[in-house]
Coordinates of C-alpha atoms in Angstrom, one line a residue:
X1 CA 104.8 -15.8 179.0
X2 CA 106.3 -12.4 178.2
X3 CA 108.5 -10.7 180.7
X4 CA 106.9 -7.4 181.8
X5 CA 108.6 -4.8 183.9
X6 CA 106.8 -2.0 185.5
X7 CA 108.3 1.4 184.6
X8 CA 108.0 2.6 188.1
X9 CA 110.9 0.2 189.1
X10 CA 113.3 2.2 186.9
X11 CA 113.7 4.9 189.5
X12 CA 115.4 2.4 191.8
X13 CA 118.6 2.2 189.8
X14 CA 118.7 5.8 188.5
X15 CA 121.4 7.9 190.0
X16 CA 119.8 10.6 192.1
X17 CA 120.5 14.2 191.5
X18 CA 121.3 15.7 194.9
X19 CA 120.2 19.1 196.1
X20 CA 123.8 20.3 195.8
X21 CA 124.2 18.8 192.3
X22 CA 125.0 21.0 189.3
X23 CA 122.5 22.0 186.7
X24 CA 124.2 19.7 184.1
X25 CA 123.7 16.7 186.5
X26 CA 120.0 17.6 186.8
X27 CA 119.6 18.0 183.1
X28 CA 121.5 14.7 182.5
X29 CA 119.1 12.9 184.8
X30 CA 116.1 14.4 183.1
X31 CA 117.4 13.2 179.7
X32 CA 118.1 9.8 181.2
X33 CA 114.6 9.5 182.6
X34 CA 113.0 10.7 179.3
X35 CA 115.0 8.3 177.2
X36 CA 114.0 5.4 179.4
X37 CA 110.4 6.6 179.4
X38 CA 110.3 6.8 175.6
X39 CA 111.9 3.4 175.2
X40 CA 109.4 1.9 177.6
X41 CA 106.5 3.4 175.6
X42 CA 107.8 1.2 172.8
X43 CA 107.7 -1.8 175.2
X44 CA 111.5 -2.1 175.5
X45 CA 113.8 -2.1 178.6
X46 CA 117.0 -0.1 178.7
X47 CA 119.9 -2.5 178.6
X48 CA 122.5 -0.7 176.5
X49 CA 124.5 2.2 177.8
X50 CA 123.7 5.6 176.3
X51 CA 127.2 6.7 175.3
X52 CA 126.5 8.9 172.3
X53 CA 125.5 12.5 172.0
X54 CA 124.5 14.5 169.0
X55 CA 128.1 15.3 167.9
X56 CA 129.5 11.8 168.3
X57 CA 126.4 10.2 166.6
X58 CA 126.8 12.7 163.7
X59 CA 130.4 11.6 163.5
X60 CA 129.4 8.0 163.3
X61 CA 126.7 8.7 160.6
X62 CA 128.9 10.9 158.5
X63 CA 131.8 8.5 158.7
X64 CA 129.7 5.5 157.9
X65 CA 128.0 7.2 155.0
X66 CA 131.4 8.2 153.7
X67 CA 129.6 10.1 150.9
X68 CA 132.3 12.1 149.2
X69 CA 134.7 9.2 149.5
X70 CA 132.3 6.6 148.1
X71 CA 131.3 8.9 145.3
X72 CA 134.9 8.7 144.0
X73 CA 135.1 5.0 144.5
X74 CA 131.9 4.3 142.5
X75 CA 132.5 7.2 140.1
X76 CA 132.3 5.0 137.0
X77 CA 128.7 3.9 137.6
X78 CA 127.2 7.4 137.2
X79 CA 129.6 8.6 134.6
X80 CA 129.1 5.9 132.1
X81 CA 125.3 6.5 132.1
X82 CA 124.9 10.2 132.6
X83 CA 128.3 11.8 132.1
X84 CA 129.4 15.0 133.9
X85 CA 126.0 16.7 133.7
X86 CA 124.2 13.5 134.6
X87 CA 126.3 13.0 137.6
X88 CA 125.7 16.5 138.9
X89 CA 121.9 16.6 138.3
X90 CA 121.5 13.1 139.5
X91 CA 123.4 13.9 142.6
X92 CA 121.1 16.8 143.4
X93 CA 118.0 14.6 142.8
X94 CA 119.4 11.9 145.1
X95 CA 120.4 14.4 147.8
X96 CA 116.9 16.0 147.7
X97 CA 115.2 12.6 147.7
X98 CA 117.2 11.4 150.7
X99 CA 116.3 14.5 152.7
X100 CA 112.6 13.8 152.0
X101 CA 113.0 10.1 153.0
X102 CA 114.9 10.8 156.2
X103 CA 112.5 13.5 157.3
X104 CA 109.9 10.7 157.4
X105 CA 112.4 8.2 158.9
X106 CA 113.2 10.9 161.5
X107 CA 109.5 11.2 162.4
X108 CA 109.2 7.5 163.0
X109 CA 112.5 7.4 165.0
X110 CA 111.2 10.3 167.1
X111 CA 108.0 8.4 167.8
X112 CA 109.5 5.0 168.4
X113 CA 113.3 5.4 169.1
X114 CA 114.4 1.7 169.1
X115 CA 117.3 -0.1 167.6
X116 CA 114.9 -2.2 165.5
X117 CA 113.9 0.7 163.3
X118 CA 112.1 -0.3 160.2
X119 CA 110.7 -3.7 161.2
X120 CA 109.5 -2.3 164.5
X121 CA 107.7 0.6 162.8
X122 CA 106.1 -1.7 160.2
X123 CA 104.8 -3.9 163.0
X124 CA 103.2 -0.9 164.7
X125 CA 101.8 0.6 161.5
X126 CA 100.6 -2.4 159.5
X127 CA 97.1 -3.8 159.7
X128 CA 96.5 -6.5 162.3
X129 CA 96.1 -9.3 159.8
X130 CA 99.5 -9.1 158.2
X131 CA 101.7 -7.0 160.5
X132 CA 103.8 -9.9 161.7
X133 CA 104.6 -11.1 158.1
X134 CA 105.6 -7.7 156.8
X135 CA 107.5 -6.9 159.9
X136 CA 109.4 -10.1 159.6
X137 CA 110.2 -9.6 155.9
X138 CA 111.4 -6.0 156.6
X139 CA 113.6 -7.3 159.4
X140 CA 115.3 -9.9 157.2
X141 CA 115.9 -7.4 154.4
X142 CA 117.4 -4.9 156.8
X143 CA 119.7 -7.4 158.6
X144 CA 121.0 -8.9 155.3
X145 CA 121.3 -5.4 153.8
X146 CA 123.5 -4.3 156.7
X147 CA 125.7 -7.4 156.5
X148 CA 126.1 -6.8 152.7
X149 CA 126.9 -3.1 153.5
X150 CA 129.6 -4.1 155.9
X151 CA 131.1 -6.5 153.4
X152 CA 131.0 -4.0 150.6
X153 CA 132.7 -1.2 152.6
X154 CA 135.5 -3.6 153.8
X155 CA 135.9 -4.7 150.1
X156 CA 136.3 -1.0 149.2
X157 CA 139.2 -0.8 151.7
X158 CA 140.8 -4.0 150.4
X159 CA 140.3 -3.1 146.7
X160 CA 141.8 0.4 147.2
X161 CA 144.9 -1.1 148.9
X162 CA 145.4 -3.5 146.0
X163 CA 145.0 -0.6 143.6
X164 CA 147.7 1.3 145.4
X165 CA 150.0 -1.7 145.1
X166 CA 149.4 -1.7 141.3
X167 CA 149.9 2.0 141.1
X168 CA 153.3 1.8 142.8
X169 CA 154.3 -1.4 141.0
X170 CA 156.8 0.2 138.5
X171 CA 157.9 -3.0 136.9
X172 CA 154.3 -4.3 136.5
X173 CA 155.2 -7.6 138.2
X174 CA 152.2 -7.7 140.6
X175 CA 149.4 -10.0 139.5
X176 CA 146.2 -9.5 141.4
X177 CA 144.0 -12.5 142.4
X178 CA 140.7 -12.8 144.2
X179 CA 142.1 -14.2 147.4
X180 CA 144.2 -11.0 147.8
X181 CA 141.1 -9.0 148.3
X182 CA 139.4 -11.6 150.5
X183 CA 142.4 -11.7 152.9
X184 CA 142.6 -7.9 153.1
X185 CA 138.8 -7.8 153.7
X186 CA 139.2 -10.2 156.6
X187 CA 142.0 -8.1 158.0
X188 CA 139.8 -5.0 157.9
X189 CA 137.0 -6.9 159.6
X190 CA 139.2 -8.1 162.4
X191 CA 140.4 -4.6 163.1
X192 CA 136.8 -3.4 163.2
X193 CA 135.9 -6.2 165.6
X194 CA 138.8 -5.2 167.9
X195 CA 137.7 -1.6 168.1
X196 CA 134.0 -2.4 168.5
X197 CA 134.6 -4.9 171.3
X198 CA 137.7 -4.1 173.2
X199 CA 137.6 -0.3 173.1
X200 CA 133.9 0.2 172.7
X201 CA 133.8 2.7 175.6
X202 CA 135.9 5.0 173.5
X203 CA 133.8 4.7 170.4
X204 CA 131.9 8.0 170.9
X205 CA 135.3 9.9 171.2
X206 CA 136.6 8.0 168.2
X207 CA 133.6 9.0 166.1
X208 CA 134.1 12.7 167.0
X209 CA 137.7 12.3 165.7
X210 CA 136.3 10.6 162.6
X211 CA 134.0 13.6 161.9
X212 CA 137.0 15.9 162.2
X213 CA 139.1 13.6 159.9
X214 CA 136.2 13.3 157.5
X215 CA 136.2 17.1 157.0
X216 CA 140.0 17.6 157.1
X217 CA 140.5 14.7 154.6
X218 CA 138.1 16.4 152.3
X219 CA 140.2 19.6 152.2
X220 CA 143.4 17.6 152.1
X221 CA 142.2 16.2 148.7
X222 CA 140.2 19.1 147.4
X223 CA 142.9 21.8 147.7
X224 CA 145.7 19.8 145.8
X225 CA 143.2 18.7 143.2
X226 CA 142.1 22.2 142.4
X227 CA 145.4 24.1 142.7
X228 CA 147.8 21.5 141.2
X229 CA 145.7 20.7 138.1
X230 CA 147.4 22.5 135.2
X231 CA 144.2 23.1 133.2
X232 CA 140.5 22.9 134.1
X233 CA 137.4 22.0 132.1
X234 CA 134.9 24.7 131.2
X235 CA 131.5 25.0 132.8
X236 CA 129.9 24.1 129.5
X237 CA 131.7 20.8 129.4
X238 CA 130.8 20.0 133.0
X239 CA 127.2 21.1 133.2
X240 CA 125.9 20.3 129.7
X241 CA 127.7 17.1 128.5
X242 CA 125.8 13.8 129.0
X243 CA 127.0 10.3 128.2
X244 CA 125.1 7.2 127.2
X245 CA 127.8 4.5 127.7
X246 CA 125.2 1.8 128.1
X247 CA 123.8 2.4 124.6
X248 CA 120.2 2.9 125.9
X249 CA 117.4 4.0 123.7
X250 CA 117.6 7.6 124.9
X251 CA 119.6 9.8 127.2
X252 CA 116.8 10.1 129.8
X253 CA 116.8 6.3 130.4
X254 CA 120.6 6.3 130.7
X255 CA 120.4 9.1 133.3
X256 CA 118.0 7.1 135.5
X257 CA 120.1 3.9 135.2
X258 CA 123.1 6.0 136.3
X259 CA 121.4 7.1 139.5
X260 CA 122.5 3.9 141.2
X261 CA 126.0 5.3 141.8
X262 CA 124.8 8.5 143.5
X263 CA 122.2 6.5 145.6
X264 CA 124.9 4.1 146.9
X265 CA 127.0 7.1 148.1
X266 CA 124.2 8.0 150.6
X267 CA 123.6 4.5 152.0
X268 CA 123.8 4.1 155.7
X269 CA 122.1 7.3 156.9
X270 CA 119.7 5.2 159.0
X271 CA 122.7 3.9 161.0
X272 CA 121.7 6.4 163.7
X273 CA 118.3 4.7 164.1
X274 CA 119.9 1.4 164.9
X275 CA 122.1 3.0 167.5
X276 CA 119.3 5.0 169.0
X277 CA 119.1 3.0 172.3
X278 CA 122.7 4.2 172.9
X279 CA 122.0 7.9 172.1
X280 CA 121.1 10.4 174.8
X281 CA 117.9 12.5 174.0
X282 CA 117.2 10.0 171.2
X283 CA 113.7 11.2 170.2
X284 CA 115.1 14.5 169.0
X285 CA 118.8 14.0 168.5
X286 CA 118.4 10.9 166.2
X287 CA 116.4 12.8 163.6
X288 CA 118.7 15.8 163.9
X289 CA 121.8 13.7 163.5
X290 CA 120.5 12.1 160.3
X291 CA 119.6 15.4 158.6
X292 CA 122.8 17.1 159.8
X293 CA 124.8 14.2 158.4
X294 CA 122.9 14.5 155.1
X295 CA 123.6 18.3 155.0
X296 CA 127.3 17.9 155.8
X297 CA 128.0 14.9 153.6
X298 CA 125.9 16.2 150.7
X299 CA 127.7 19.6 150.7
X300 CA 131.2 17.9 150.8
X301 CA 130.3 15.4 148.1
X302 CA 128.9 17.9 145.7
X303 CA 132.0 20.1 146.1
X304 CA 134.3 17.1 145.5
X305 CA 132.3 15.9 142.5
X306 CA 132.6 19.4 140.9
X307 CA 136.3 19.5 141.7
X308 CA 136.9 16.1 140.0
X309 CA 134.9 17.0 137.0
X310 CA 136.6 20.4 136.5
X311 CA 140.0 18.9 137.1
X312 CA 139.9 15.8 135.0
X313 CA 141.8 15.9 131.7
X314 CA 140.5 13.6 128.9
X315 CA 138.2 11.9 131.4
X316 CA 136.5 9.8 128.7
X317 CA 139.9 8.3 127.8
X318 CA 140.5 7.4 131.4
X319 CA 137.2 5.6 131.5
X320 CA 137.8 3.8 128.2
X321 CA 141.1 2.4 129.6
X322 CA 139.5 -0.8 130.9
X323 CA 142.8 -2.6 131.1
X324 CA 144.2 -0.3 133.8
X325 CA 144.5 -1.9 137.3
X326 CA 143.5 1.4 138.9
X327 CA 140.1 3.3 139.1
X328 CA 139.5 6.4 137.1
X329 CA 139.6 8.7 140.1
X330 CA 143.1 7.4 141.1
X331 CA 144.3 8.3 137.6
X332 CA 142.7 11.7 137.9
X333 CA 144.6 12.2 141.1
X334 CA 147.8 11.2 139.5
X335 CA 147.3 13.5 136.5
X336 CA 146.3 16.4 138.8
X337 CA 149.3 16.2 141.3
X338 CA 151.7 15.0 138.7
X339 CA 153.2 12.1 140.7
X340 CA 152.5 8.6 141.8
X341 CA 153.6 9.5 145.4
X342 CA 151.1 12.4 145.6
X343 CA 148.3 10.2 144.3
X344 CA 149.2 7.5 146.8
X345 CA 148.9 10.0 149.7
X346 CA 145.5 11.2 148.5
X347 CA 144.2 7.6 148.0
X348 CA 145.5 6.7 151.5
X349 CA 143.3 9.4 153.0
X350 CA 140.3 7.8 151.4
X351 CA 141.3 4.3 152.5
X352 CA 141.6 5.5 156.1
X353 CA 138.1 7.1 155.9
X354 CA 136.6 4.0 154.3
X355 CA 138.0 2.0 157.2
X356 CA 136.2 4.4 159.6
X357 CA 133.1 3.7 157.6
X358 CA 133.5 -0.1 158.1
X359 CA 134.0 0.4 161.8
X360 CA 130.7 2.3 162.2
X361 CA 129.0 -0.1 159.8
X362 CA 129.8 -3.1 162.1
X363 CA 128.4 -1.2 165.1
X364 CA 125.1 -0.4 163.3
X365 CA 124.8 -3.9 161.7
X366 CA 125.4 -5.7 165.0
X367 CA 122.7 -3.5 166.8
X368 CA 120.2 -4.2 164.1
X369 CA 120.9 -8.0 164.3
X370 CA 120.8 -7.9 168.1
X371 CA 117.4 -6.1 168.1
X372 CA 115.8 -8.5 165.6
X373 CA 117.1 -11.4 167.6
X374 CA 115.8 -9.9 170.8
X375 CA 112.3 -10.0 169.1
X376 CA 112.9 -13.7 168.1
X377 CA 113.2 -12.9 164.4
X378 CA 116.4 -14.8 163.8
X379 CA 117.6 -18.4 164.5
X380 CA 119.4 -18.9 167.8
X381 CA 117.8 -15.7 169.0
X382 CA 118.6 -16.3 172.7
X383 CA 122.4 -16.3 172.0
X384 CA 122.3 -13.5 169.5
X385 CA 120.4 -11.2 171.9
X386 CA 122.9 -11.6 174.7
X387 CA 124.4 -8.4 176.1
X388 CA 127.9 -8.6 177.6
X389 CA 127.5 -7.3 181.2
X390 CA 131.0 -5.8 181.4
X391 CA 130.9 -3.8 178.2
X392 CA 127.0 -3.5 177.8
X393 CA 127.3 -4.2 174.1
X394 CA 126.0 -7.2 172.0
X395 CA 129.3 -9.0 171.6
X396 CA 127.7 -12.2 170.2
X397 CA 125.9 -10.2 167.5
X398 CA 129.1 -8.4 166.6
X399 CA 130.9 -11.7 166.1
X400 CA 128.1 -13.3 164.2
X401 CA 127.8 -10.4 161.8
X402 CA 131.5 -10.5 161.3
X403 CA 131.5 -14.2 160.5
X404 CA 128.7 -13.9 157.9
X405 CA 130.5 -10.9 156.3
X406 CA 133.7 -13.0 156.1
X407 CA 131.8 -15.9 154.6
X408 CA 130.4 -13.6 151.9
X409 CA 134.0 -12.5 151.1
X410 CA 134.8 -16.1 150.1
X411 CA 132.7 -15.7 147.0
X412 CA 135.1 -13.2 145.7
X413 CA 137.8 -15.8 145.5
X414 CA 135.9 -17.9 143.0
X415 CA 133.7 -15.4 141.1
X416 CA 134.0 -11.6 141.3
X417 CA 130.7 -11.2 139.4
X418 CA 128.8 -13.3 141.9
X419 CA 130.4 -11.4 144.7
X420 CA 129.4 -8.0 143.2
X421 CA 125.9 -9.4 142.8
X422 CA 125.8 -10.4 146.5
X423 CA 126.8 -7.1 147.8
X424 CA 124.4 -5.4 145.4
X425 CA 121.7 -6.2 147.9
X426 CA 122.8 -3.1 149.9
X427 CA 120.7 -0.6 148.0
X428 CA 117.6 -2.8 147.5
X429 CA 117.6 -4.1 151.1
X430 CA 117.6 -0.7 152.6
X431 CA 115.3 1.1 150.2
X432 CA 112.7 -1.7 150.3
X433 CA 112.6 -1.5 154.1
X434 CA 112.2 2.3 153.9
X435 CA 109.4 1.8 151.3
X436 CA 107.4 -0.5 153.6
X437 CA 107.7 1.8 156.6
X438 CA 107.0 5.0 154.8
X439 CA 104.0 3.6 152.8
X440 CA 102.4 2.5 156.0
X441 CA 103.2 5.8 157.7
X442 CA 101.4 7.6 154.9
X443 CA 98.4 5.3 155.3
X444 CA 98.3 6.0 159.0
X445 CA 98.9 9.7 158.5
X446 CA 96.1 10.2 156.1
X447 CA 93.7 8.2 158.4
X448 CA 94.8 10.5 161.3
X449 CA 95.7 7.5 163.5
X450 CA 98.8 9.1 164.9
X451 CA 97.0 12.4 165.6
X452 CA 94.0 10.7 167.3
X453 CA 95.1 7.3 168.6
X454 CA 92.5 5.0 169.9
X455 CA 92.2 4.9 173.7
X456 CA 90.8 1.4 174.0
X457 CA 93.3 -0.9 175.8
X458 CA 93.0 -4.5 176.7
X459 CA 93.0 -5.4 180.4
X460 CA 96.6 -6.2 181.4
X461 CA 97.8 -8.8 183.9
X462 CA 100.9 -10.9 184.3
X463 CA 99.6 -13.5 181.9
X464 CA 98.3 -11.3 179.1
X465 CA 100.3 -11.1 175.9
X466 CA 100.3 -7.5 174.6
X467 CA 99.7 -7.0 170.9
X468 CA 101.7 -3.8 170.8
X469 CA 100.5 -2.4 167.5
X470 CA 97.0 -2.3 168.8
X471 CA 97.2 -2.2 172.6
X472 CA 99.2 1.0 173.1
X473 CA 98.8 4.4 171.7
X474 CA 101.1 5.2 168.7
X475 CA 101.5 8.9 168.7
X476 CA 103.9 11.4 167.1
X477 CA 107.2 12.1 168.8
X478 CA 108.5 15.5 169.6
X479 CA 110.1 15.8 166.1
X480 CA 107.9 15.8 163.0
X481 CA 106.7 17.7 160.0
X482 CA 103.1 18.7 160.6
X483 CA 99.9 18.9 158.6
X484 CA 99.7 18.9 154.8
X485 CA 103.4 19.6 154.4
X486 CA 104.2 16.4 156.2
X487 CA 101.8 14.3 154.0
X488 CA 103.2 15.9 150.9
X489 CA 106.8 15.1 151.9
X490 CA 105.7 11.6 152.7
X491 CA 104.3 11.2 149.2
X492 CA 107.5 12.6 147.6
X493 CA 109.7 10.2 149.6
X494 CA 107.7 7.2 148.4
X495 CA 107.8 8.3 144.8
X496 CA 111.6 8.8 145.1
X497 CA 112.0 5.3 146.6
X498 CA 109.9 3.7 143.9
X499 CA 112.0 5.3 141.1
X500 CA 115.4 4.3 142.7
X501 CA 114.3 0.7 143.5
X502 CA 112.9 0.2 140.0
X503 CA 116.1 1.4 138.3
X504 CA 118.5 -0.2 140.8
X505 CA 117.6 -3.6 139.2
X506 CA 118.7 -2.5 135.7
X507 CA 122.1 -3.5 134.3
X508 CA 124.7 -0.9 133.3
X509 CA 124.3 -1.5 129.6
X510 CA 122.0 -2.9 126.9
X511 CA 122.3 -6.7 126.3
X512 CA 124.8 -7.3 129.1
X513 CA 127.0 -10.3 129.4
X514 CA 127.5 -12.2 132.6
X515 CA 130.2 -9.8 133.9
X516 CA 127.9 -6.7 133.4
X517 CA 124.7 -8.3 134.5
X518 CA 122.9 -6.7 137.5
X519 CA 122.4 -9.7 139.9
X520 CA 120.5 -7.5 142.4
X521 CA 117.1 -8.9 141.4
X522 CA 118.3 -12.5 141.8
X523 CA 120.0 -11.8 145.2
X524 CA 117.1 -9.7 146.6
X525 CA 114.5 -12.1 145.3
X526 CA 116.4 -15.1 146.9
X527 CA 116.6 -13.3 150.3
X528 CA 112.9 -12.4 150.1
X529 CA 111.9 -16.0 149.1
X530 CA 114.1 -17.5 151.8
X531 CA 112.6 -15.2 154.5
X532 CA 109.1 -16.0 153.4
X533 CA 109.6 -19.7 153.4
X534 CA 111.4 -19.6 156.8
X535 CA 108.6 -17.5 158.2
X536 CA 105.9 -19.9 157.3
X537 CA 107.8 -23.1 158.1
X538 CA 109.5 -22.0 161.4
X539 CA 109.2 -18.4 162.5
X540 CA 105.5 -18.0 162.3
X541 CA 105.1 -19.9 165.5
X542 CA 107.8 -17.9 167.4
X543 CA 107.8 -14.4 165.8
X544 CA 104.9 -12.3 167.0
X545 CA 106.4 -8.9 166.3
X546 CA 108.4 -6.8 168.8
X547 CA 108.4 -8.4 172.2
X548 CA 107.0 -6.3 174.9
X549 CA 109.4 -6.2 177.8
X550 CA 107.9 -3.2 179.7
X551 CA 104.2 -2.8 180.4
X552 CA 103.2 0.4 178.4
X553 CA 99.9 0.6 180.3
X554 CA 101.5 2.0 183.4
X555 CA 102.9 5.0 181.6

């Protein structure tokens, strides 16, 4: 029997706005009531504290995406297959495509603002016959994708620290081993856990500081890079020069293979969705936050990309130096500022910001895991869905996500190629979950189901199980793109996702060896097969889609 709570009981524990109260108190109560009402429409009870506002959530999203910083870290991917011109035009394509995707994601988040995000939407939008299966598959891809994302960001931090050690190792005595990176990754994880659990109440204020640091750090690197570089490349060299380092049959194919780098730099935009049950005025501020983050991060990343390409001297020689223990962007910094110490300071800024990204990534990953467990989509769901009464955060989910991320890091000790293949699930896991949700959204949009929802409801009593995707009206939220323009954007978003997903499985070069093989297809396929088998063997009996905790019929 499902637990149902009448929404009318909410008023009993809502702080009353007294007649002498301020206008801000009255507005705050109205937002509080509206957030609970909209969450109840999705069948969910408010159990998390709404700590975040638009600015703090934008800080978390911008810091987690870490776009201009990540673009430098994975600079090599797009440059080998694309070159300077390919990087720039590919970046603009990815930026535009993400705007299209997250306008649609924003529409869904506005209609159903829950931490579950994609799997919850798929359950609501899919046909009755297979909604549970596709919802379950989407949930698994999203959970594993977030765990892989957390692991990859923590690895970036560890890897950059080790590269700084190599950069400052004047006598070349430091020999790097896989366990070095794993230990530093674990240290990064433990620091993130400490912040997310023990000072969780200060997380919104911390994320505002992260947003400020994100912008100041950008100028702290951009200004020295531009003004200390002795000579700059010409516009012709930057905007017209393409590379085909993978030896593909033509430059166009190389360009599309190189899009993976730019796409990875925008991963994590939907973090706001999974934090939506902790955001005030979620139905409007969650979509706004995602698009604002895309605008801020995209602008900063494009400026940084242009600065690096104009400032780099003999960049192809830097890329060809495969024996160097440091990444090309670190050597570009060293050439530009003319000293190891100056390059160390610039890289340290990126390390600090990547750590902030890991901190936000753990928060989003734990909320997604908690939400899927709440709906009985994971083993040991009862324990995973527990909320700590003192902090009102999912402490168990935070710890479990951390443990699995730490276990993934063990692979790096034995085989770095296998480890890279494991964390390559990040892009595919996220983009496949977006594709499922947006394809179903387009189907429902063209049918007009969200504009003219059915009014037929089953009779509700305390023993009735509510099939949410059919027994409540799914309508548009307050934030959406209307009419033909909305449908056209939905189609563009799906086309973009199909292109990126297709080329994200390609290796970086023709006839790759084991070290250059793209293991994403193996890892993603394994996760999909495991989730399908687990669903039919175990979860089919327990997973029925998002559990209805609040009776939507009384709204």
